[in-house]
PDB file of C-alpha atoms in Angstrom:
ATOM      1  CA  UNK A   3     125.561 162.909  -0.918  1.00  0.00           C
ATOM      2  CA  UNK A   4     122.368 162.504  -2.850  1.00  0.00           C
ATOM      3  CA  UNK A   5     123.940 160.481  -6.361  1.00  0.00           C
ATOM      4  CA  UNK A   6     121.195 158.354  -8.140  1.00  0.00           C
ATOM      5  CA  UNK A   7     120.015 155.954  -7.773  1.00  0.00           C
ATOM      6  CA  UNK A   8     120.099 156.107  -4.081  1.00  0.00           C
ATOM      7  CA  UNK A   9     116.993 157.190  -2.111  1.00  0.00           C
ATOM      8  CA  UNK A  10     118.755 160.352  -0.996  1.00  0.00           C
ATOM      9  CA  UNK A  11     119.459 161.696  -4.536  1.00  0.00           C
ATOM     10  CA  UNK A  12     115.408 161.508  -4.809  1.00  0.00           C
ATOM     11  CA  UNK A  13     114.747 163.715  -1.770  1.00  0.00           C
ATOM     12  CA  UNK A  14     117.330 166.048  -2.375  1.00  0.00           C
ATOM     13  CA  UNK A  15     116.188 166.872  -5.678  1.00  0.00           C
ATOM     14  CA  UNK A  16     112.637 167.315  -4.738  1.00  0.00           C
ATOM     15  CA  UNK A  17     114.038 170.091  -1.823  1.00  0.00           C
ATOM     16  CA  UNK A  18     116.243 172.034  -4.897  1.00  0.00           C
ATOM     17  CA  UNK A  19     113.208 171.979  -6.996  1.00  0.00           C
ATOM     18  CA  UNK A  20     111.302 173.407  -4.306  1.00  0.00           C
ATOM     19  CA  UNK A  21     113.707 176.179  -2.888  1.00  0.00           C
ATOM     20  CA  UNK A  22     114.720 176.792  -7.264  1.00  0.00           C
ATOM     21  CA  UNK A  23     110.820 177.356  -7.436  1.00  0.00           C
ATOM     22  CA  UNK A  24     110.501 179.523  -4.367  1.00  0.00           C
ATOM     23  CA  UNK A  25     113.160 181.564  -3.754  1.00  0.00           C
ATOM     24  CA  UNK A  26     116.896 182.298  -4.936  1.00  0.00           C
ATOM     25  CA  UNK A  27     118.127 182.421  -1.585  1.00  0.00           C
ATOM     26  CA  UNK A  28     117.275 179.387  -0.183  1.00  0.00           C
ATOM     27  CA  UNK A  29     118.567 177.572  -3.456  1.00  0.00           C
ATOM     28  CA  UNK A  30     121.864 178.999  -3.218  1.00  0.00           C
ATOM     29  CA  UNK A  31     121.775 177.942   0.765  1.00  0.00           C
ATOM     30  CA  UNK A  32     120.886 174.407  -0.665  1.00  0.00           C
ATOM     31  CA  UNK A  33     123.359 173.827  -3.488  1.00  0.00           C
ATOM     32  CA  UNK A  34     125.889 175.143  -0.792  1.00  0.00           C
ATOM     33  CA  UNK A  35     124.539 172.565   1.605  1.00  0.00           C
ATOM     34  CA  UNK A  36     124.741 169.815  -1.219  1.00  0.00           C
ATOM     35  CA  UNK A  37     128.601 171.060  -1.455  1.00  0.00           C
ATOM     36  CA  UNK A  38     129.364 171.193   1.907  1.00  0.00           C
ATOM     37  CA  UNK A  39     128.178 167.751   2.618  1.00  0.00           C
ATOM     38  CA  UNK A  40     130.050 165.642  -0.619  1.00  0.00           C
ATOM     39  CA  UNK A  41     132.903 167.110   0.776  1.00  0.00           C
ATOM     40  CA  UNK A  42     132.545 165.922   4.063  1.00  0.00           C
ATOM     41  CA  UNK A  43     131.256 162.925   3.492  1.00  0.00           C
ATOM     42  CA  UNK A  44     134.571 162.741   0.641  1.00  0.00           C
ATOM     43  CA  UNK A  45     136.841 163.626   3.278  1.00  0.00           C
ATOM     44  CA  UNK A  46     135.462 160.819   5.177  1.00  0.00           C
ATOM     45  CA  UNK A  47     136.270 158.606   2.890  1.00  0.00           C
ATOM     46  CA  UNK A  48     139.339 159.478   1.851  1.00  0.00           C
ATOM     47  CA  UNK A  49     140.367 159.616   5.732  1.00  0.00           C
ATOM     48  CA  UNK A  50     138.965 156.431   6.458  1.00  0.00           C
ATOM     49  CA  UNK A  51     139.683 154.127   3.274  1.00  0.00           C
ATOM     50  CA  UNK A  52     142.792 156.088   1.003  1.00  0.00           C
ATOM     51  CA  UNK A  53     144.893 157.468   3.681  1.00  0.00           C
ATOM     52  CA  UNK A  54     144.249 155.664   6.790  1.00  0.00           C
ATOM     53  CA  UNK A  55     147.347 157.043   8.068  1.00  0.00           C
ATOM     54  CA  UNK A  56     145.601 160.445   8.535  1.00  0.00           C
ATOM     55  CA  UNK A  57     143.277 158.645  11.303  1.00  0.00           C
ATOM     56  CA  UNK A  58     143.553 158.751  14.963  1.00  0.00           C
ATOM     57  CA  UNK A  59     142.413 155.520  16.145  1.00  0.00           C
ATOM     58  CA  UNK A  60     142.643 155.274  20.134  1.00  0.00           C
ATOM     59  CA  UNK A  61     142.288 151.168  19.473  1.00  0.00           C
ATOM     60  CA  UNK A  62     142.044 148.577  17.455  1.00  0.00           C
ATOM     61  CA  UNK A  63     138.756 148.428  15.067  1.00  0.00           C
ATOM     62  CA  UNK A  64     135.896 145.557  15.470  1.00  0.00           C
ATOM     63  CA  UNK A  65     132.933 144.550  14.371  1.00  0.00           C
ATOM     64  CA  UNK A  66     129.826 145.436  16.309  1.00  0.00           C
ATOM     65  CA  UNK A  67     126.805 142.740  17.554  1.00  0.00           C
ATOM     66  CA  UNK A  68     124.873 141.068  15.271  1.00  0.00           C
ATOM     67  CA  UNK A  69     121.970 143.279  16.837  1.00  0.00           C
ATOM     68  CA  UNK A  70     123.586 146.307  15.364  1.00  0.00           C
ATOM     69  CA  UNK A  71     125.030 145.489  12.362  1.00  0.00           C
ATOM     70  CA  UNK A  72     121.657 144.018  11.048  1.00  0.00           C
ATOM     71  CA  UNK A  73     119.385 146.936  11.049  1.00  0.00           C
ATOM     72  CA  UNK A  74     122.772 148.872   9.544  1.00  0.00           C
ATOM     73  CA  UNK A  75     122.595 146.618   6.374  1.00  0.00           C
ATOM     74  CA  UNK A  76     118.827 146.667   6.402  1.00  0.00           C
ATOM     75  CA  UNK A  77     118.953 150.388   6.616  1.00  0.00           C
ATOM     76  CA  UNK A  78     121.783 150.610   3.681  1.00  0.00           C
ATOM     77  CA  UNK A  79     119.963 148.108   1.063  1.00  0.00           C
ATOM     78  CA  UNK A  80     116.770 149.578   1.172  1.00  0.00           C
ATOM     79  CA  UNK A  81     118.464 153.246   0.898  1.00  0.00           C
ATOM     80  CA  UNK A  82     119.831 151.473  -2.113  1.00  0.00           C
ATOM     81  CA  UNK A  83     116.866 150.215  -3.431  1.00  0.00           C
ATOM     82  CA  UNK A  84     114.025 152.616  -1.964  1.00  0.00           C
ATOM     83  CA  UNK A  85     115.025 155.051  -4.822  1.00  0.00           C
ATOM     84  CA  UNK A  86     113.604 152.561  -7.844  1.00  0.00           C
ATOM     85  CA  UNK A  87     110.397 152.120  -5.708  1.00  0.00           C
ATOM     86  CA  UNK A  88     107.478 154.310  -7.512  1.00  0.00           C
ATOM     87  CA  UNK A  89     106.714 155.387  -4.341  1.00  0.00           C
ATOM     88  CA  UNK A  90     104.483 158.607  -5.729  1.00  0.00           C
ATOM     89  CA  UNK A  91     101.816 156.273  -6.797  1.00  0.00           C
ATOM     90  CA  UNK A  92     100.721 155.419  -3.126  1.00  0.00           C
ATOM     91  CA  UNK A  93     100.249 159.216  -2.439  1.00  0.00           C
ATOM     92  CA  UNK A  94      98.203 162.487  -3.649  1.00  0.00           C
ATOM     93  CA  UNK A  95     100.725 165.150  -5.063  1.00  0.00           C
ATOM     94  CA  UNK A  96     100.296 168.070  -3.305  1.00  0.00           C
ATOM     95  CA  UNK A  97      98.941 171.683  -5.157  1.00  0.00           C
ATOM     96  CA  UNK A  98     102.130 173.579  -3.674  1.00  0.00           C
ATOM     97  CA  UNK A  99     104.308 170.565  -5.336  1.00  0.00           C
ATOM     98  CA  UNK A 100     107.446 172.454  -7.358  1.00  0.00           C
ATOM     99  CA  UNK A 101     107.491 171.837 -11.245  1.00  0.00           C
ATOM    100  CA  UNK A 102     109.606 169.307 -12.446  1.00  0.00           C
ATOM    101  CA  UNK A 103     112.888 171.155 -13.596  1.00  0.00           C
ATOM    102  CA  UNK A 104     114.294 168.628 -15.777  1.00  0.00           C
ATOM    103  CA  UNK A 105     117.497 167.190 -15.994  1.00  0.00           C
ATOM    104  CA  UNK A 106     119.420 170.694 -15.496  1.00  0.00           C
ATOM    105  CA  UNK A 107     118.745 170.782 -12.226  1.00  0.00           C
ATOM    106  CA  UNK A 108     119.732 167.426 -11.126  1.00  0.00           C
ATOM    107  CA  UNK A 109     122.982 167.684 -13.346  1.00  0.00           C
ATOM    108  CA  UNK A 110     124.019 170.661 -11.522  1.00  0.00           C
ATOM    109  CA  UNK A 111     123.550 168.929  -8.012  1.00  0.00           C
ATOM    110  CA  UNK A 112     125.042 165.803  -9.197  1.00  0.00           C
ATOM    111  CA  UNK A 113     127.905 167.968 -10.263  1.00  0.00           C
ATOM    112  CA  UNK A 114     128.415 170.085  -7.400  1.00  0.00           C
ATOM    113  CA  UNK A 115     128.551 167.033  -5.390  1.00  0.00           C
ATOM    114  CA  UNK A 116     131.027 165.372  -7.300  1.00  0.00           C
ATOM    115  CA  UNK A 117     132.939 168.560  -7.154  1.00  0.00           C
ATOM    116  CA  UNK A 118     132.699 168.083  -3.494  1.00  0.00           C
ATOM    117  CA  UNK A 119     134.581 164.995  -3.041  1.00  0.00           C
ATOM    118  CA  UNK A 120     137.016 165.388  -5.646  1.00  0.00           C
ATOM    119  CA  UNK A 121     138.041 168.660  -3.810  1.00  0.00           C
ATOM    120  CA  UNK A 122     137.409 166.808  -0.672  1.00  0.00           C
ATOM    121  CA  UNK A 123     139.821 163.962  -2.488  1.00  0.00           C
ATOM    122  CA  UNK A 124     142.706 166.268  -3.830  1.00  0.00           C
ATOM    123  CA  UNK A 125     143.125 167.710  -0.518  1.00  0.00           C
ATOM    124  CA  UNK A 126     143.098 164.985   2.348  1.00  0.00           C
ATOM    125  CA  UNK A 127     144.267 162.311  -0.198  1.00  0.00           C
ATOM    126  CA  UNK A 128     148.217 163.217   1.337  1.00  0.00           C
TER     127      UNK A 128
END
């Protein structure tokens, strides 16, 4: 969903302060995007861990192998810490780079996500 302080929130941003910079269109086809996607992912969620009577499991659940459960936890903590890593200081900014926007625009993202999965919440939660 792109909250902070994961690593996706980071890379999200930087794509609506590009399209906000460029063009209208493709910033309203990117909130929509950021929408659509809390919603899923809130619907999964609320599927999987509120209602699990809603799920249509054709067996019983298990764990995986060690050999793919470790590069799943690898891959989660550093998505969890990747987004406090200065990263920007190893590379040259680019000219074409958008201006920062300020909080405003990451407020409105933040909240259009949350929007997402509360909707996503209110209606799968039964």
């Amino acid at each position: 969903m792109g909250i902070p302080p994961l690593s996706g929130f980071y890379s999200k941003e930087a794509i609506l302060a590009t399209a906000h910079h460029e063009s209208s269109l493709f910033f309203i086809i990117a909130i929509t995007v950021v929408f659509l996607t809390a919603f899923f992912i809130g619907r999964l969620l609320t599927i999987l861990f509120i209602n699990p009577t809603q799920r249509n499991d054709k067996g019983h659940a298990h764990e995986s192998e060690s050999s793919m459960t470790w590069p799943l936890i690898l891959l989660a903590v550093c998505s969890v810490f990747a987004g406090w890593v200065p990263i920007h200081m190893f590379f040259r900014q680019p000219e074409m780079a958008a201006p920062h926007e300020g909080g405003s625009l990451a407020l409105l993202s933040v909240g259009v996500a949350l929007s997402g999965v509360v909707l996503a919440f209110l209606l799968f939660r039964n």
